PDB file of C-alpha atoms in Angstrom:
ATOM      1  CA  MET A 976      10.964  28.172 -17.315  1.00  0.00           C
ATOM      2  CA  SER A 977       7.598  27.411 -15.718  1.00  0.00           C
ATOM      3  CA  ALA A 978       7.249  25.500 -12.464  1.00  0.00           C
ATOM      4  CA  LEU A 979       5.926  22.468 -14.342  1.00  0.00           C
ATOM      5  CA  ALA A 980       8.609  22.355 -17.027  1.00  0.00           C
ATOM      6  CA  GLN A 981      11.505  20.013 -16.355  1.00  0.00           C
ATOM      7  CA  PRO A 982      14.979  20.495 -17.801  1.00  0.00           C
ATOM      8  CA  PRO A 983      15.822  17.958 -20.509  1.00  0.00           C
ATOM      9  CA  ILE A 984      17.993  15.100 -19.347  1.00  0.00           C
ATOM     10  CA  GLU A 985      20.825  13.302 -21.059  1.00  0.00           C
ATOM     11  CA  PRO A 986      22.982  10.367 -20.042  1.00  0.00           C
ATOM     12  CA  ALA A 987      26.272  11.400 -18.468  1.00  0.00           C
ATOM     13  CA  SER A 988      27.728   8.063 -19.525  1.00  0.00           C
ATOM     14  CA  PHE A 989      26.576   4.605 -20.324  1.00  0.00           C
ATOM     15  CA  ALA A 990      25.661   3.019 -17.007  1.00  0.00           C
ATOM     16  CA  THR A 991      27.239  -0.371 -17.646  1.00  0.00           C
ATOM     17  CA  GLY A 992      29.872   0.115 -14.950  1.00  0.00           C
ATOM     18  CA  MET A 993      27.291   0.125 -12.168  1.00  0.00           C
ATOM     19  CA  THR A 994      25.586  -2.922 -13.681  1.00  0.00           C
ATOM     20  CA  PHE A 995      28.813  -4.912 -13.716  1.00  0.00           C
ATOM     21  CA  ALA A 996      29.645  -3.786 -10.178  1.00  0.00           C
ATOM     22  CA  MET A 997      26.290  -5.088  -8.940  1.00  0.00           C
ATOM     23  CA  LEU A 998      26.657  -8.476 -10.650  1.00  0.00           C
ATOM     24  CA  SER A 999      28.976  -9.730  -7.929  1.00  0.00           C
ATOM     25  CA  ILE A1000      26.487  -8.666  -5.253  1.00  0.00           C
ATOM     26  CA  LEU A1001      23.637 -10.399  -7.070  1.00  0.00           C
ATOM     27  CA  SER A1002      25.574 -13.608  -7.586  1.00  0.00           C
ATOM     28  CA  ALA A1003      26.650 -13.700  -3.930  1.00  0.00           C
ATOM     29  CA  GLY A1004      23.065 -13.352  -2.763  1.00  0.00           C
ATOM     30  CA  SER A1005      21.659 -15.880  -5.203  1.00  0.00           C
ATOM     31  CA  ASN A1006      22.958 -18.839  -3.177  1.00  0.00           C
ATOM     32  CA  THR A1007      20.434 -18.089  -0.420  1.00  0.00           C
ATOM     33  CA  PRO A1008      17.567 -16.233  -2.109  1.00  0.00           C
ATOM     34  CA  SER A1009      14.936 -16.752   0.560  1.00  0.00           C
ATOM     35  CA  SER A1010      14.995 -16.362   4.291  1.00  0.00           C
ATOM     36  CA  PRO A1011      12.902 -18.063   6.988  1.00  0.00           C
ATOM     37  CA  GLU A1012      10.766 -14.901   7.160  1.00  0.00           C
ATOM     38  CA  GLY A1013       9.543 -15.524   3.593  1.00  0.00           C
ATOM     39  CA  THR A1014      11.407 -12.630   2.005  1.00  0.00           C
ATOM     40  CA  ILE A1015      14.013 -12.646  -0.722  1.00  0.00           C
ATOM     41  CA  ARG A1016      17.169 -10.904   0.340  1.00  0.00           C
ATOM     42  CA  PHE A1017      16.745  -8.445  -2.512  1.00  0.00           C
ATOM     43  CA  GLY A1018      13.702  -6.916  -0.793  1.00  0.00           C
ATOM     44  CA  ILE A1019      10.905  -8.841  -2.521  1.00  0.00           C
ATOM     45  CA  VAL A1020       8.257 -10.373  -0.291  1.00  0.00           C
ATOM     46  CA  LEU A1021       7.243 -13.918  -1.220  1.00  0.00           C
ATOM     47  CA  GLU A1022       3.634 -14.026  -0.089  1.00  0.00           C
ATOM     48  CA  THR A1023       1.072 -16.211  -1.732  1.00  0.00           C
ATOM     49  CA  GLU A1024      -2.407 -16.824  -0.439  1.00  0.00           C
ATOM     50  CA  ASN A1025      -2.308 -13.616   1.586  1.00  0.00           C
ATOM     51  CA  PRO A1026      -5.164 -12.835   1.666  1.00  0.00           C
ATOM     52  CA  PRO A1027      -6.368 -16.382   1.061  1.00  0.00           C
ATOM     53  CA  SER A1028      -8.302 -17.152  -2.103  1.00  0.00           C
ATOM     54  CA  CYS A1029     -12.064 -17.282  -1.914  1.00  0.00           C
ATOM     55  CA  THR A1030     -13.469 -20.793  -2.345  1.00  0.00           C
ATOM     56  CA  ARG A1031     -17.086 -20.308  -1.212  1.00  0.00           C
ATOM     57  CA  GLY A1032     -19.546 -19.880  -4.060  1.00  0.00           C
ATOM     58  CA  TYR A1033     -17.763 -22.010  -6.648  1.00  0.00           C
ATOM     59  CA  GLU A1034     -19.392 -25.306  -5.669  1.00  0.00           C
ATOM     60  CA  SER A1035     -21.830 -25.085  -8.603  1.00  0.00           C
ATOM     61  CA  THR A1036     -18.950 -25.690 -11.039  1.00  0.00           C
ATOM     62  CA  GLN A1037     -18.234 -29.101  -9.521  1.00  0.00           C
ATOM     63  CA  ARG A1038     -21.961 -29.950  -9.587  1.00  0.00           C
ATOM     64  CA  MET A1039     -22.075 -28.974 -13.275  1.00  0.00           C
ATOM     65  CA  ILE A1040     -19.056 -31.192 -14.051  1.00  0.00           C
ATOM     66  CA  ASP A1041     -20.619 -34.092 -12.121  1.00  0.00           C
ATOM     67  CA  GLN A1042     -23.828 -33.756 -14.181  1.00  0.00           C
ATOM     68  CA  ILE A1043     -21.847 -33.798 -17.438  1.00  0.00           C
ATOM     69  CA  LYS A1044     -19.895 -36.879 -16.263  1.00  0.00           C
ATOM     70  CA  ALA A1045     -23.186 -38.635 -15.407  1.00  0.00           C
ATOM     71  CA  ARG A1046     -24.382 -38.087 -18.997  1.00  0.00           C
ATOM     72  CA  ASN A1047     -20.981 -38.861 -20.557  1.00  0.00           C
ATOM     73  CA  PRO A1048     -18.685 -41.159 -18.504  1.00  0.00           C
ATOM     74  CA  ASP A1049     -15.794 -40.485 -20.927  1.00  0.00           C
ATOM     75  CA  PHE A1050     -15.865 -36.750 -20.156  1.00  0.00           C
ATOM     76  CA  ASP A1051     -12.451 -35.373 -19.117  1.00  0.00           C
ATOM     77  CA  ILE A1052     -12.246 -31.790 -17.823  1.00  0.00           C
ATOM     78  CA  ASN A1053      -8.653 -31.545 -19.060  1.00  0.00           C
ATOM     79  CA  TYR A1054      -9.541 -32.177 -22.701  1.00  0.00           C
ATOM     80  CA  ASP A1055     -13.294 -31.780 -23.258  1.00  0.00           C
ATOM     81  CA  ASP A1056     -15.107 -28.468 -23.520  1.00  0.00           C
ATOM     82  CA  PHE A1057     -17.807 -27.650 -21.013  1.00  0.00           C
ATOM     83  CA  PRO A1058     -19.996 -24.546 -20.596  1.00  0.00           C
ATOM     84  CA  PHE A1059     -18.829 -21.482 -18.720  1.00  0.00           C
ATOM     85  CA  ASN A1060     -20.373 -21.338 -15.247  1.00  0.00           C
ATOM     86  CA  THR A1061     -22.029 -17.923 -14.934  1.00  0.00           C
ATOM     87  CA  GLU A1062     -23.272 -18.714 -11.409  1.00  0.00           C
ATOM     88  CA  ALA A1063     -19.773 -19.053  -9.924  1.00  0.00           C
ATOM     89  CA  ALA A1064     -18.813 -16.114  -7.712  1.00  0.00           C
ATOM     90  CA  CYS A1065     -17.240 -15.533  -4.334  1.00  0.00           C
ATOM     91  CA  SER A1066     -20.060 -15.627  -1.792  1.00  0.00           C
ATOM     92  CA  VAL A1067     -18.323 -14.582   1.415  1.00  0.00           C
ATOM     93  CA  PRO A1068     -19.907 -11.596   3.181  1.00  0.00           C
ATOM     94  CA  THR A1069     -18.724  -8.048   2.517  1.00  0.00           C
ATOM     95  CA  GLY A1070     -15.791  -7.128   4.709  1.00  0.00           C
ATOM     96  CA  SER A1071     -14.387 -10.645   4.792  1.00  0.00           C
ATOM     97  CA  PRO A1072     -10.586 -10.665   4.469  1.00  0.00           C
ATOM     98  CA  THR A1073     -10.901 -13.503   1.950  1.00  0.00           C
ATOM     99  CA  ALA A1074     -12.527 -11.448  -0.812  1.00  0.00           C
ATOM    100  CA  VAL A1075     -10.688  -8.144  -0.536  1.00  0.00           C
ATOM    101  CA  ARG A1076      -9.923  -8.163  -4.261  1.00  0.00           C
ATOM    102  CA  GLY A1077     -13.323  -9.431  -5.365  1.00  0.00           C
ATOM    103  CA  ALA A1078     -15.492  -7.565  -7.855  1.00  0.00           C
ATOM    104  CA  ASN A1079     -18.245  -7.299  -5.249  1.00  0.00           C
ATOM    105  CA  ASN A1080     -15.991  -4.968  -3.255  1.00  0.00           C
ATOM    106  CA  ALA A1081     -15.171  -2.624  -6.146  1.00  0.00           C
ATOM    107  CA  ASP A1082     -17.616   0.028  -4.964  1.00  0.00           C
ATOM    108  CA  LEU A1083     -15.890   0.069  -1.562  1.00  0.00           C
ATOM    109  CA  SER A1084     -12.845   1.670  -3.202  1.00  0.00           C
ATOM    110  CA  ASN A1085     -14.808   4.906  -3.702  1.00  0.00           C
ATOM    111  CA  PRO A1086     -13.651   7.257  -0.904  1.00  0.00           C
ATOM    112  CA  ASP A1087     -17.170   8.708  -0.600  1.00  0.00           C
ATOM    113  CA  PHE A1088     -18.749   5.289  -0.028  1.00  0.00           C
ATOM    114  CA  VAL A1089     -19.483   4.553   3.629  1.00  0.00           C
ATOM    115  CA  GLN A1090     -17.679   1.374   4.658  1.00  0.00           C
ATOM    116  CA  PRO A1091     -20.093  -1.293   5.943  1.00  0.00           C
ATOM    117  CA  TRP A1092     -17.872  -2.417   8.826  1.00  0.00           C
ATOM    118  CA  ASP A1093     -17.426   0.975  10.548  1.00  0.00           C
ATOM    119  CA  ASN A1094     -19.955   3.314   8.827  1.00  0.00           C
ATOM    120  CA  LYS A1095     -17.198   5.807   7.956  1.00  0.00           C
ATOM    121  CA  PRO A1096     -16.078   6.949   4.512  1.00  0.00           C
ATOM    122  CA  LYS A1097     -12.523   6.124   3.487  1.00  0.00           C
ATOM    123  CA  ARG A1098      -9.818   8.680   3.987  1.00  0.00           C
ATOM    124  CA  ASP A1099      -7.363   9.249   1.162  1.00  0.00           C
ATOM    125  CA  PRO A1100      -3.907   8.371   2.517  1.00  0.00           C
ATOM    126  CA  ASP A1101      -1.056  10.821   2.371  1.00  0.00           C
ATOM    127  CA  GLU A1102       0.803  10.639  -0.912  1.00  0.00           C
ATOM    128  CA  LEU A1103       4.450   9.717  -1.058  1.00  0.00           C
ATOM    129  CA  ASN A1104       6.708  12.112  -2.969  1.00  0.00           C
ATOM    130  CA  LEU A1105       9.337  10.006  -4.741  1.00  0.00           C
ATOM    131  CA  ASN A1106      10.938  12.879  -6.692  1.00  0.00           C
ATOM    132  CA  PRO A1107      13.920  13.326  -4.309  1.00  0.00           C
ATOM    133  CA  LEU A1108      14.696   9.611  -4.508  1.00  0.00           C
ATOM    134  CA  ALA A1109      14.322   9.625  -8.305  1.00  0.00           C
ATOM    135  CA  ASN A1110      16.731  12.554  -8.591  1.00  0.00           C
ATOM    136  CA  GLN A1111      19.321  10.766  -6.441  1.00  0.00           C
ATOM    137  CA  LEU A1112      18.969   7.527  -8.405  1.00  0.00           C
ATOM    138  CA  ALA A1113      19.256   9.420 -11.695  1.00  0.00           C
ATOM    139  CA  GLY A1114      22.706  10.603 -10.665  1.00  0.00           C
ATOM    140  CA  LEU A1115      23.753   7.082  -9.702  1.00  0.00           C
ATOM    141  CA  VAL A1116      22.815   5.602 -13.073  1.00  0.00           C
ATOM    142  CA  GLY A1117      24.451   8.371 -15.064  1.00  0.00           C
ATOM    143  CA  VAL A1118      21.533  10.656 -15.947  1.00  0.00           C
ATOM    144  CA  ARG A1119      22.004  14.383 -15.443  1.00  0.00           C
ATOM    145  CA  ALA A1120      19.993  17.504 -16.199  1.00  0.00           C
ATOM    146  CA  GLU A1121      21.123  19.483 -19.229  1.00  0.00           C
ATOM    147  CA  ASN A1122      22.342  22.968 -18.273  1.00  0.00           C
TER     148      ASN A1122
END
């Protein structure tokens, strides 16, 4: 067997027992799902607006709507069609924490691209090997390697 080939796997049993055992834990924790720190007790972080949404650069949409309303007082943005605003875009400067996910920063994801805030290229972070954890979890849910 080559180093890349993996042994076929098969379920050791149907994993319903573990599911039913965890139901009591889930129902006990559901009475208080969020904590003062903003996290759910199941390990999920409830963060919205972090980083905050970009609002600079979208003012032209409101101006466009105001012009349409001046021509047609019955215009309602909830029901009436209006043209797509091609001028709307986030206009905060590069490196601002507000626009970290903006399309203008897509080229900054290239590791060879020098970052404008420190003039250094990005360094690829160390990769996390999750295979040992996956093998342990496979045994817990009833999956085993075929011998």
